[in-house]
PDB file of C-alpha atoms in Angstrom:
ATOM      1  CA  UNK Y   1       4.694   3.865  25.520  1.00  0.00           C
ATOM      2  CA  UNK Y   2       3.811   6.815  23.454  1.00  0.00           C
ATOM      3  CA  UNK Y   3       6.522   8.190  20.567  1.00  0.00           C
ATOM      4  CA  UNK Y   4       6.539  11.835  19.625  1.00  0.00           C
ATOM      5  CA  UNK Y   5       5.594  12.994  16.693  1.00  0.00           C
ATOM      6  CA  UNK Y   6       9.118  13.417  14.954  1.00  0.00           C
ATOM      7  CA  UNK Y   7       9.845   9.694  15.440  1.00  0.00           C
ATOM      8  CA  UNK Y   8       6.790   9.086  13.343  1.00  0.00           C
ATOM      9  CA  UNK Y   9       7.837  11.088  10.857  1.00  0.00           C
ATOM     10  CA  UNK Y  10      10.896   9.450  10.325  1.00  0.00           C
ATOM     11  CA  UNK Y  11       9.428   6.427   9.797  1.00  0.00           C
ATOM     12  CA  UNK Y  12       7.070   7.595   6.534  1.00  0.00           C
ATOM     13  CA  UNK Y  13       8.292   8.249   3.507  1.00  0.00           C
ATOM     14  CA  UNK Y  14       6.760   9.377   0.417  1.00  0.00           C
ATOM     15  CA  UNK Y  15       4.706   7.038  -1.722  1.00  0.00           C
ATOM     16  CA  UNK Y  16       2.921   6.958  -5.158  1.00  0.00           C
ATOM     17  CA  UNK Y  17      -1.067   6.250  -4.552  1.00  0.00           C
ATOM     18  CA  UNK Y  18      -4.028   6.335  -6.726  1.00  0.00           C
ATOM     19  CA  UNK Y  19      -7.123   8.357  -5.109  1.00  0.00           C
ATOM     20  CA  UNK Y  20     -10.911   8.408  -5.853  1.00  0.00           C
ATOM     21  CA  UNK Y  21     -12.090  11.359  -7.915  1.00  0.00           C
ATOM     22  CA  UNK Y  22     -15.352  11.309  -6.109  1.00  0.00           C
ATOM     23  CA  UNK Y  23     -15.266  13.653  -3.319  1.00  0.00           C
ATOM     24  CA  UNK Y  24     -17.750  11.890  -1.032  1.00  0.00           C
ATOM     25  CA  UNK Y  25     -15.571   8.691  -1.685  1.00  0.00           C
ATOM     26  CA  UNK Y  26     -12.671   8.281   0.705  1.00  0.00           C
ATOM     27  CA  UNK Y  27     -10.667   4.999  -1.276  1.00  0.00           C
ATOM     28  CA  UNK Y  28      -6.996   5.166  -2.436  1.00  0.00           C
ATOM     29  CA  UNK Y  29      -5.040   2.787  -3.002  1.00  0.00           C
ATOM     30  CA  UNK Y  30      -0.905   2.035  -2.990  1.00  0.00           C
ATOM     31  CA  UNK Y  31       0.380   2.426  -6.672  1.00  0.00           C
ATOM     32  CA  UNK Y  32       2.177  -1.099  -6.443  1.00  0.00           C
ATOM     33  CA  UNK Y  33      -0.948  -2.266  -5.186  1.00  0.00           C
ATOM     34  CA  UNK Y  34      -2.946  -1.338  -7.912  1.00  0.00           C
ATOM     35  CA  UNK Y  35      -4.749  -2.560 -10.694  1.00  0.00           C
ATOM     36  CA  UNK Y  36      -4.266  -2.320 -14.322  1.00  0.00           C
ATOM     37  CA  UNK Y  37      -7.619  -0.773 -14.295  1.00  0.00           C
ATOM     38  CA  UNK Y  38      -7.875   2.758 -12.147  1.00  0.00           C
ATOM     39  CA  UNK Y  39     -11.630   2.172 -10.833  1.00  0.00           C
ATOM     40  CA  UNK Y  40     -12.102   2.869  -7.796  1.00  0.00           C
ATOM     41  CA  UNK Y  41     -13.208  -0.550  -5.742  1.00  0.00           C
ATOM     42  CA  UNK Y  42     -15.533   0.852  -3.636  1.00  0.00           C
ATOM     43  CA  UNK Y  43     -17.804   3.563  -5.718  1.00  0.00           C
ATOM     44  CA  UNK Y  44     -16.563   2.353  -8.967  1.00  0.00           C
ATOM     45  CA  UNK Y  45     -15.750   5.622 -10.146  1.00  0.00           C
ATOM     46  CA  UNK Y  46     -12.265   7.135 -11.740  1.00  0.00           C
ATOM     47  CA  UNK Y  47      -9.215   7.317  -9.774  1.00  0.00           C
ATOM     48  CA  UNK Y  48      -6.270   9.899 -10.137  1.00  0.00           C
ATOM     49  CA  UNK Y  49      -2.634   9.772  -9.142  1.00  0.00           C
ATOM     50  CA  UNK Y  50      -1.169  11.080  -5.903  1.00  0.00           C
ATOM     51  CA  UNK Y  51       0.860  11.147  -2.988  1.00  0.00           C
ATOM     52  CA  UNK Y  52       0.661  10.698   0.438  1.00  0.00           C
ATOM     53  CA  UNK Y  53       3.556   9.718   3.464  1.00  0.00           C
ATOM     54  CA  UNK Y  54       3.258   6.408   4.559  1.00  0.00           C
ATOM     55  CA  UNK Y  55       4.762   3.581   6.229  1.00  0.00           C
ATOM     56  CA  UNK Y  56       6.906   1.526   3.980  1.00  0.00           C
ATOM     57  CA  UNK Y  57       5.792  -2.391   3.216  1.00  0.00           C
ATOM     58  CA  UNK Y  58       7.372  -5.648   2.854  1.00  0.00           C
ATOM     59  CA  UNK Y  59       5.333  -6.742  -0.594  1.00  0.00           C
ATOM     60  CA  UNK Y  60       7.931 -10.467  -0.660  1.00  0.00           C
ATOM     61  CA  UNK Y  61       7.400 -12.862   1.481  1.00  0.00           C
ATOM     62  CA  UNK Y  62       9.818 -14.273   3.008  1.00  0.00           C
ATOM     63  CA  UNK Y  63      11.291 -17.951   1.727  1.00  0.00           C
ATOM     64  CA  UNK Y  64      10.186 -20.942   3.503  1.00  0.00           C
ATOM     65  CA  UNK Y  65      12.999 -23.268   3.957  1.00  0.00           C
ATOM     66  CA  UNK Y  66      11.856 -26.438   1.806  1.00  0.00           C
ATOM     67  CA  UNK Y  67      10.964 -29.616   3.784  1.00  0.00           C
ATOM     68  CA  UNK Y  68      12.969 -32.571   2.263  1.00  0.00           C
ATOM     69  CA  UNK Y  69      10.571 -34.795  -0.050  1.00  0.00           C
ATOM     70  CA  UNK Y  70      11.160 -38.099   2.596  1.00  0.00           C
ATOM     71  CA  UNK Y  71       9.044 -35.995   5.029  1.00  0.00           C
ATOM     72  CA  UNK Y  72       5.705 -35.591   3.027  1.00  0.00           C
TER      73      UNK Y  72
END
């Protein structure tokens, strides 16, 4: 099954992302992702802000039903 490239489109949308500043270096990382600190975690050098389309993400997990306490 193959899907054209307007479906895919659809399905991106844009996001906030922090990018290496090294050229060479191809990291970036989702904003809500991110650390307090901007280094970049693979060269180690500065990061800027930026955008690029992407996929949306679940960042919750879902809630386990809890087991009653007679069952441990």
């Amino acid at each position: 099954m193959t899907s054209s490239p307007d479906t895919k489109d659809k399905n991106l949308k844009p996001t906030k992302i922090w990018k290496c500043k090294n050229t060479e270096c191809k990291a970036w990382v989702r904003d809500e992702f991110a650390a307090t600190e901007q280094q970049c975690p693979i060269c180690k050098g500065p990061m800027h802000r930026s955008m690029r389309h992407l996929p949306p993400v679940q960042n919750k997990a879902k809630a386990q039903p809890r087991k009653p306490k007679s069952l441990f």
